[in-house]
Short mmCIF file of C-alpha atoms in Angstrom, two decimals:
data_model
loop_
_atom_site.label_atom_id
_atom_site.label_comp_id
_atom_site.label_asym_id
_atom_site.label_seq_id
_atom_site.Cartn_x
_atom_site.Cartn_y
_atom_site.Cartn_z
CA MET A 27 124.66 121.59 132.11
CA LYS A 28 125.09 124.96 130.46
CA LYS A 29 126.88 125.43 127.21
CA ASN A 30 127.37 128.47 125.00
CA ILE A 31 127.08 127.27 121.42
CA LYS A 32 129.27 130.05 120.00
CA ARG A 33 132.02 129.25 122.49
CA MET A 34 131.50 125.57 121.83
CA ILE A 35 132.14 126.07 118.13
CA SER A 36 135.54 127.59 118.69
CA SER A 37 136.51 125.03 121.30
CA VAL A 38 135.43 122.04 119.24
CA VAL A 39 136.75 122.88 115.81
CA SER A 40 140.48 122.39 115.81
CA THR A 41 142.85 122.69 112.92
CA THR A 42 143.09 118.92 112.87
CA LEU A 43 139.34 118.53 112.52
CA LEU A 44 139.12 121.11 109.73
CA SER A 45 141.88 119.28 107.88
CA ALA A 46 140.07 116.00 108.41
CA ILE A 47 136.86 117.46 106.99
CA LEU A 48 138.61 118.67 103.85
CA LEU A 49 140.51 115.43 103.36
CA SER A 50 137.51 113.21 103.98
CA THR A 51 135.34 115.27 101.64
CA ALA A 52 137.94 115.00 98.92
CA SER A 53 138.41 111.26 99.37
CA CYS A 54 134.85 110.16 100.15
CA SER A 55 133.34 107.37 98.09
CA SER A 56 131.76 108.25 94.76
CA SER A 57 128.71 106.55 93.33
CA SER A 58 128.35 105.37 89.76
CA LYS A 59 126.58 108.65 89.02
CA GLY A 60 129.72 110.62 89.90
CA LYS A 61 128.15 111.79 93.15
CA GLN A 62 129.56 111.54 96.65
CA GLU A 63 128.20 108.59 98.58
CA LEU A 64 126.68 109.45 101.97
CA ILE A 65 125.87 106.49 104.22
CA ILE A 66 123.20 107.00 106.90
CA TYR A 67 122.62 104.38 109.64
CA ASN A 68 119.37 104.96 111.50
CA TRP A 69 116.64 103.14 113.42
CA GLY A 70 113.98 101.29 111.44
CA GLU A 71 110.83 103.30 110.60
CA TYR A 72 112.53 106.44 111.90
CA ILE A 73 112.45 108.96 109.07
CA ALA A 74 109.75 110.48 106.88
CA GLU A 75 109.31 108.83 103.51
CA ASP A 76 110.40 111.83 101.44
CA THR A 77 113.25 113.10 103.65
CA ILE A 78 116.07 111.40 101.76
CA ALA A 79 114.67 112.43 98.38
CA GLY A 80 114.30 115.99 99.64
CA PHE A 81 117.88 116.04 100.86
CA GLU A 82 119.23 114.68 97.58
CA ALA A 83 117.21 117.29 95.67
CA LYS A 84 118.68 120.11 97.76
CA TYR A 85 122.17 118.63 97.77
CA PRO A 86 122.49 116.97 94.35
CA GLN A 87 126.18 116.23 94.92
CA TYR A 88 125.24 113.40 97.29
CA ASP A 89 123.91 109.91 96.69
CA VAL A 90 122.45 108.61 99.97
CA VAL A 91 122.76 104.99 101.05
CA TYR A 92 120.28 104.44 103.88
CA ARG A 93 120.60 101.50 106.30
CA THR A 94 118.71 100.64 109.47
CA PHE A 95 119.10 98.90 112.83
CA GLU A 96 116.65 97.92 115.59
CA THR A 97 118.54 98.61 118.84
CA ASN A 98 121.66 100.38 120.05
CA GLU A 99 123.17 97.02 120.86
CA THR A 100 122.66 95.63 117.35
CA MET A 101 124.06 98.83 115.86
CA TYR A 102 127.25 98.87 117.94
CA PRO A 103 129.02 95.78 116.48
CA ASN A 104 128.58 97.18 112.96
CA LEU A 105 130.48 100.41 113.57
CA ASP A 106 133.70 98.96 112.21
CA LYS A 107 132.01 99.48 108.85
CA SER A 108 132.09 103.00 107.51
CA TYR A 109 129.00 105.16 108.05
CA ASP A 110 128.78 108.94 107.75
CA VAL A 111 125.86 109.61 110.11
CA ILE A 112 124.60 107.31 112.87
CA VAL A 113 121.71 107.91 115.28
CA PRO A 114 122.39 106.22 118.66
CA SER A 115 120.62 106.98 121.93
CA GLU A 116 122.32 109.22 124.46
CA TYR A 117 123.74 106.44 126.63
CA MET A 118 125.34 104.84 123.58
CA VAL A 119 126.64 108.27 122.53
CA CYS A 120 128.43 108.48 125.88
CA ARG A 121 129.98 105.08 125.32
CA LEU A 122 131.10 106.03 121.82
CA ILE A 123 132.69 109.24 123.10
CA ARG A 124 134.63 107.28 125.73
CA GLU A 125 135.82 104.83 123.09
CA GLU A 126 136.66 107.62 120.58
CA ARG A 127 134.32 106.03 118.03
CA ILE A 128 132.67 109.34 117.04
CA GLN A 129 134.22 112.67 116.12
CA PRO A 130 133.39 116.23 117.22
CA ILE A 131 130.64 118.14 115.45
CA ASP A 132 131.57 121.38 113.69
CA TRP A 133 128.63 123.54 114.78
CA SER A 134 129.59 126.26 112.30
CA LEU A 135 128.45 123.84 109.56
CA ILE A 136 125.00 123.23 111.10
CA PRO A 137 123.50 126.71 111.62
CA ASN A 138 119.94 125.34 111.64
CA ALA A 139 120.70 123.28 114.74
CA THR A 140 122.31 126.27 116.43
CA LYS A 141 119.18 128.32 115.73
CA TYR A 142 116.40 125.82 116.41
CA MET A 143 117.64 123.28 119.00
CA ASP A 144 115.57 123.50 122.19
CA PRO A 145 117.83 125.09 124.84
CA MET A 146 116.66 122.53 127.41
CA PHE A 147 119.17 120.13 125.88
CA ASN A 148 121.91 122.39 127.20
CA GLU A 149 120.69 121.59 130.72
CA LEU A 150 120.29 117.82 130.43
CA THR A 151 122.51 115.46 132.40
CA PHE A 152 123.51 112.76 129.95
CA ASP A 153 125.88 110.84 132.19
CA GLU A 154 126.86 110.57 135.84
CA ASP A 155 130.36 111.69 134.82
CA LYS A 156 129.81 115.46 134.63
CA SER A 157 132.78 116.13 132.38
CA LEU A 158 131.50 113.59 129.88
CA SER A 159 127.93 114.86 130.22
CA ASP A 160 129.09 118.39 129.47
CA ASP A 161 130.86 117.13 126.34
CA VAL A 162 127.96 115.29 124.69
CA LEU A 163 126.71 118.19 122.56
CA ASN A 164 130.22 118.59 121.20
CA TYR A 165 129.77 115.17 119.57
CA ALA A 166 126.06 114.72 119.00
CA VAL A 167 122.98 116.65 117.87
CA PRO A 168 119.50 115.67 119.16
CA TYR A 169 117.30 114.17 116.46
CA LEU A 170 114.14 112.99 118.28
CA TYR A 171 113.34 112.09 121.85
CA CYS A 172 110.78 110.14 123.83
CA THR A 173 109.67 108.72 127.14
CA VAL A 174 109.27 105.03 127.95
CA GLY A 175 105.84 103.98 129.15
CA LEU A 176 103.09 101.39 128.90
CA ILE A 177 100.76 101.27 125.92
CA TYR A 178 97.63 99.30 126.72
CA ASP A 179 94.25 98.52 125.22
CA ALA A 180 91.71 100.27 127.47
CA ASN A 181 89.00 97.95 126.13
CA LYS A 182 90.73 95.07 127.91
CA ILE A 183 92.70 96.70 130.73
CA THR A 184 91.64 99.29 133.30
CA LEU A 185 94.14 101.56 135.03
CA PRO A 186 93.31 104.29 137.56
CA GLU A 187 92.92 107.77 136.07
CA ASN A 188 96.07 109.91 136.22
CA VAL A 189 98.09 107.03 137.68
CA THR A 190 101.84 107.66 137.91
CA ASP A 191 102.91 104.88 140.28
CA ALA A 192 105.43 102.62 138.55
CA GLU A 193 104.40 99.45 140.38
CA THR A 194 100.75 99.88 139.42
CA ILE A 195 101.48 100.67 135.79
CA TRP A 196 104.13 98.03 135.09
CA SER A 197 102.26 95.32 137.02
CA ILE A 198 100.27 94.65 133.84
CA LEU A 199 103.41 93.21 132.24
CA PHE A 200 103.85 90.66 135.01
CA ASP A 201 100.21 89.62 135.48
CA SER A 202 99.59 85.98 134.55
CA GLN A 203 96.05 86.74 133.31
CA TYR A 204 97.70 88.43 130.30
CA ALA A 205 100.00 85.52 129.44
CA ASN A 206 100.94 85.48 125.74
CA GLU A 207 99.47 88.98 125.29
CA ILE A 208 102.35 91.17 126.53
CA GLY A 209 105.07 92.91 124.51
CA MET A 210 108.61 93.57 125.73
CA TYR A 211 111.34 95.40 123.87
CA ASP A 212 114.18 93.15 122.77
CA SER A 213 116.57 95.72 124.24
CA MET A 214 118.44 95.21 127.48
CA ARG A 215 118.23 98.74 128.88
CA GLU A 216 114.51 99.16 128.25
CA SER A 217 113.59 95.72 129.59
CA ILE A 218 115.89 95.74 132.61
CA GLY A 219 114.98 99.38 133.24
CA THR A 220 111.27 98.50 133.24
CA ALA A 221 111.87 95.74 135.80
CA LEU A 222 113.94 98.03 138.03
CA ASN A 223 111.37 100.83 137.80
CA TYR A 224 108.55 98.40 138.69
CA LEU A 225 110.52 97.24 141.73
CA GLY A 226 111.05 100.82 142.89
CA TYR A 227 114.73 101.11 141.96
CA SER A 228 116.69 103.46 139.72
CA ILE A 229 116.86 102.38 136.10
CA ASN A 230 120.62 102.92 136.46
CA SER A 231 121.01 100.70 139.51
CA MET A 232 124.31 98.87 139.95
CA ASN A 233 123.28 97.39 143.29
CA ASP A 234 123.82 93.62 143.13
CA ALA A 235 120.72 92.74 145.16
CA GLU A 236 118.48 95.05 143.11
CA LEU A 237 119.84 93.74 139.81
CA GLN A 238 119.38 90.16 140.96
CA GLU A 239 115.77 90.94 141.85
CA ALA A 240 115.22 92.44 138.38
CA LEU A 241 116.85 89.41 136.77
CA ASN A 242 114.61 87.01 138.68
CA LEU A 243 111.53 89.04 137.72
CA LEU A 244 112.37 89.01 134.01
CA ILE A 245 113.14 85.27 134.04
CA GLU A 246 109.84 84.59 135.81
CA GLN A 247 108.03 86.79 133.29
CA LYS A 248 109.60 84.98 130.36
CA GLY A 249 108.60 81.60 131.76
CA ASN A 250 105.09 82.42 132.96
CA ILE A 251 103.88 85.37 130.86
CA LYS A 252 105.72 84.41 127.68
CA PRO A 253 105.98 87.96 126.32
CA THR A 254 106.55 88.72 122.67
CA TYR A 255 109.99 90.30 122.26
CA GLY A 256 110.70 92.75 119.50
CA VAL A 257 110.59 96.41 118.52
CA ASP A 258 108.77 97.39 115.33
CA ASN A 259 106.69 94.18 115.27
CA LEU A 260 105.09 95.11 118.60
CA LYS A 261 103.31 98.07 117.03
CA ASP A 262 101.48 95.86 114.53
CA LYS A 263 100.59 93.33 117.22
CA MET A 264 99.11 96.06 119.45
CA VAL A 265 97.08 97.51 116.59
CA SER A 266 95.76 94.08 115.57
CA GLY A 267 94.72 93.30 119.15
CA GLU A 268 97.10 90.35 119.39
CA LEU A 269 98.72 92.06 122.39
CA VAL A 270 96.89 93.92 125.16
CA ALA A 271 99.88 95.85 126.55
CA SER A 272 103.51 96.55 125.78
CA VAL A 273 106.52 98.52 126.86
CA ALA A 274 106.80 101.34 124.35
CA TRP A 275 108.61 104.51 123.48
CA SER A 276 106.11 107.37 123.48
CA GLY A 277 106.54 107.96 119.77
CA ASP A 278 105.22 104.50 119.00
CA HIS A 279 101.89 105.50 120.54
CA ILE A 280 101.24 108.10 117.83
CA VAL A 281 102.26 105.60 115.13
CA MET A 282 99.86 103.02 116.55
CA LEU A 283 96.97 105.50 116.74
CA ASP A 284 97.53 106.44 113.11
CA ARG A 285 97.47 102.78 112.09
CA VAL A 286 94.33 102.11 114.09
CA GLU A 287 92.62 104.97 112.26
CA GLU A 288 93.90 103.85 108.85
CA LEU A 289 92.53 100.34 109.46
CA GLY A 290 89.23 101.61 110.87
CA ARG A 291 89.72 99.77 114.17
CA GLU A 292 88.79 102.63 116.53
CA ASP A 293 85.84 100.63 117.93
CA GLU A 294 87.94 97.51 118.42
CA VAL A 295 91.07 98.79 120.16
CA ASP A 296 91.56 101.81 122.44
CA LEU A 297 95.32 102.23 122.75
CA ARG A 298 96.45 104.52 125.55
CA LEU A 299 99.86 105.56 126.85
CA VAL A 300 100.88 106.15 130.45
CA VAL A 301 104.40 106.98 131.65
CA PRO A 302 105.32 106.15 135.26
CA GLU A 303 107.48 108.33 137.43
CA GLY A 304 111.08 107.17 137.48
CA SER A 305 110.95 105.80 133.94
CA ASN A 306 113.28 106.63 131.06
CA TRP A 307 113.60 109.81 129.02
CA SER A 308 115.65 109.05 125.93
CA VAL A 309 117.26 111.16 123.23
CA ASP A 310 118.39 109.78 119.88
CA MET A 311 121.25 111.86 118.52
CA MET A 312 122.92 112.36 115.16
CA CYS A 313 126.65 111.63 115.27
CA ILE A 314 129.55 111.32 112.84
CA PRO A 315 131.66 108.17 113.30
CA ALA A 316 135.41 108.56 113.67
CA ASN A 317 135.88 106.53 110.46
CA ALA A 318 133.33 108.47 108.39
CA LYS A 319 134.42 109.10 104.81
CA ASN A 320 132.10 112.00 103.99
CA VAL A 321 132.30 114.40 106.93
CA GLN A 322 131.12 117.47 105.00
CA GLY A 323 128.13 115.51 103.70
CA ALA A 324 127.35 114.37 107.22
CA HIS A 325 127.20 117.97 108.43
CA ASP A 326 125.02 118.95 105.48
CA PHE A 327 122.62 116.13 106.32
CA ILE A 328 122.40 117.07 110.01
CA ASN A 329 121.81 120.70 109.10
CA TYR A 330 119.07 119.68 106.63
CA MET A 331 117.34 117.61 109.30
CA TYR A 332 117.01 120.78 111.39
CA GLU A 333 115.13 122.74 108.75
CA PRO A 334 111.78 123.36 110.49
CA ASP A 335 109.60 121.80 107.78
CA VAL A 336 111.87 118.76 107.59
CA ALA A 337 111.97 118.38 111.37
CA LEU A 338 108.17 118.69 111.52
CA ALA A 339 107.69 116.07 108.81
CA ASN A 340 109.97 113.61 110.59
CA CYS A 341 108.37 114.28 113.97
CA GLU A 342 104.86 113.74 112.59
CA TYR A 343 105.79 110.68 110.54
CA VAL A 344 107.80 108.91 113.25
CA GLY A 345 105.65 110.08 116.16
CA TYR A 346 108.53 111.03 118.43
CA SER A 347 109.08 114.41 120.07
CA THR A 348 111.07 117.02 118.22
CA PRO A 349 113.92 119.04 119.76
CA ASN A 350 113.33 121.67 117.06
CA THR A 351 111.53 124.66 118.59
CA ALA A 352 110.16 125.92 115.27
CA ALA A 353 108.78 122.48 114.39
CA LYS A 354 107.17 122.03 117.80
CA ALA A 355 105.39 125.38 117.40
CA MET A 356 103.70 123.98 114.28
CA LEU A 357 102.39 120.81 115.96
CA ASP A 358 98.75 120.24 116.84
CA GLU A 359 98.14 121.48 120.38
CA GLU A 360 96.82 118.06 121.42
CA VAL A 361 100.25 116.60 120.69
CA ALA A 362 102.41 119.50 121.87
CA ASN A 363 100.55 119.66 125.21
CA ASN A 364 100.61 115.91 125.93
CA ILE A 365 102.90 115.44 128.93
CA TYR A 366 103.82 111.92 127.88
CA TYR A 367 105.25 113.28 124.61
CA TYR A 368 106.54 116.58 125.99
CA PRO A 369 106.85 116.01 129.77
CA ASP A 370 105.87 118.77 132.18
CA GLU A 371 108.30 119.79 134.93
CA LYS A 372 106.87 117.36 137.52
CA LEU A 373 107.11 114.27 135.33
CA PHE A 374 110.37 115.31 133.68
CA SER A 375 112.09 115.81 137.03
CA SER A 376 111.37 112.17 137.95
CA LEU A 377 112.65 110.62 134.72
CA GLU A 378 116.17 109.35 134.13
CA VAL A 379 118.36 108.90 131.08
CA TYR A 380 120.34 105.68 130.91
CA TYR A 381 123.92 105.96 132.13
CA SER A 382 126.63 104.09 130.26
CA SER A 383 130.10 102.83 131.05
CA ALA A 384 132.11 99.67 130.59
CA GLU A 385 130.83 98.50 133.98
CA TYR A 386 127.19 99.18 133.05
CA GLU A 387 127.57 97.46 129.69
CA GLU A 388 129.19 94.38 131.19
CA ARG A 389 126.73 93.99 134.05
CA TYR A 390 123.56 94.69 132.08
CA THR A 391 124.67 92.55 129.14
CA GLU A 392 125.28 89.66 131.53
CA ILE A 393 121.78 90.04 132.97
CA TRP A 394 120.11 90.32 129.58
CA ASN A 395 121.97 87.34 128.15
CA THR A 396 120.85 85.30 131.17
CA VAL A 397 117.23 86.33 130.62
CA LYS A 398 117.33 85.51 126.91
CA ALA A 399 118.96 82.12 127.56
CA SER A 400 116.38 81.13 130.19
CA ASN A 401 113.48 78.80 129.42
#
């Protein structure tokens, strides 16, 4: 996908949108302090501690209300409420575009993103529908990205050096010797995708036989391995040694290593990350809901998040990979050169983003509900 940002600006910003921005800015909610309320809806533990305060200091006209969610699927039902900025993953962005739940971005209002966004995002295929894929950056701005891999305690588990085979890597999650010591994300795409990748199938498979095989595997795992399901809680359980391995977004690895160091547990746990070929490469993106009340404030917030120092602070605090070229240039080389955080061409070419459509949502939701309802 190639996209010229300057051309994109003119094609995206219509008279209607400009009118909407002015109207929504004028009518947006005011706080008790006489400031404009700006409601941000983001993942838990997914922003540096001083980012909101820094934004409010630079833009004193806004009073930020900050709310969090744990997965795309728990976020989605809440979108009937009014938020000004949301941060879904790319496959959910595609769904929201199809459903007209988010509005176009006015790139003329976010010059930092125009200047610093890594151009590789112009080449990414976000969806199997090319016309929709080509339209994603008209509606969404990359915030942070990651790969999905296995984090394991090398003091308790041994994997071959430089292993990339999905079956070998993911087999840890389905090995009965680690019963009650495995973590799985309570998220249908990550969990079903892990099962499909382990079985040698595309993480976007819609083949009935392949999906049935993944379903059977996850039900068997739940019954025999008894994994701990969750998201943020898995990080603490890995650091404490309660779990020996877990599915994890790459950014969680950095967070876990920091916590291990803070607690002085370096001699007790040796947490390592490995990403198998064919796994997921995911981008969380800043979007403006169609029912947002403070559209100008939303653009100001997105632009602020692309200031290099701000982007660096968020990248380092959260642990995920930054799409901001200036921020990446300031990272420690050990992080910037880690192919599991910033994949090289060989690994990147094997990874997939999750595709989304009504058919995907229906089929995968059915599978996941069956897994969760099983004994």
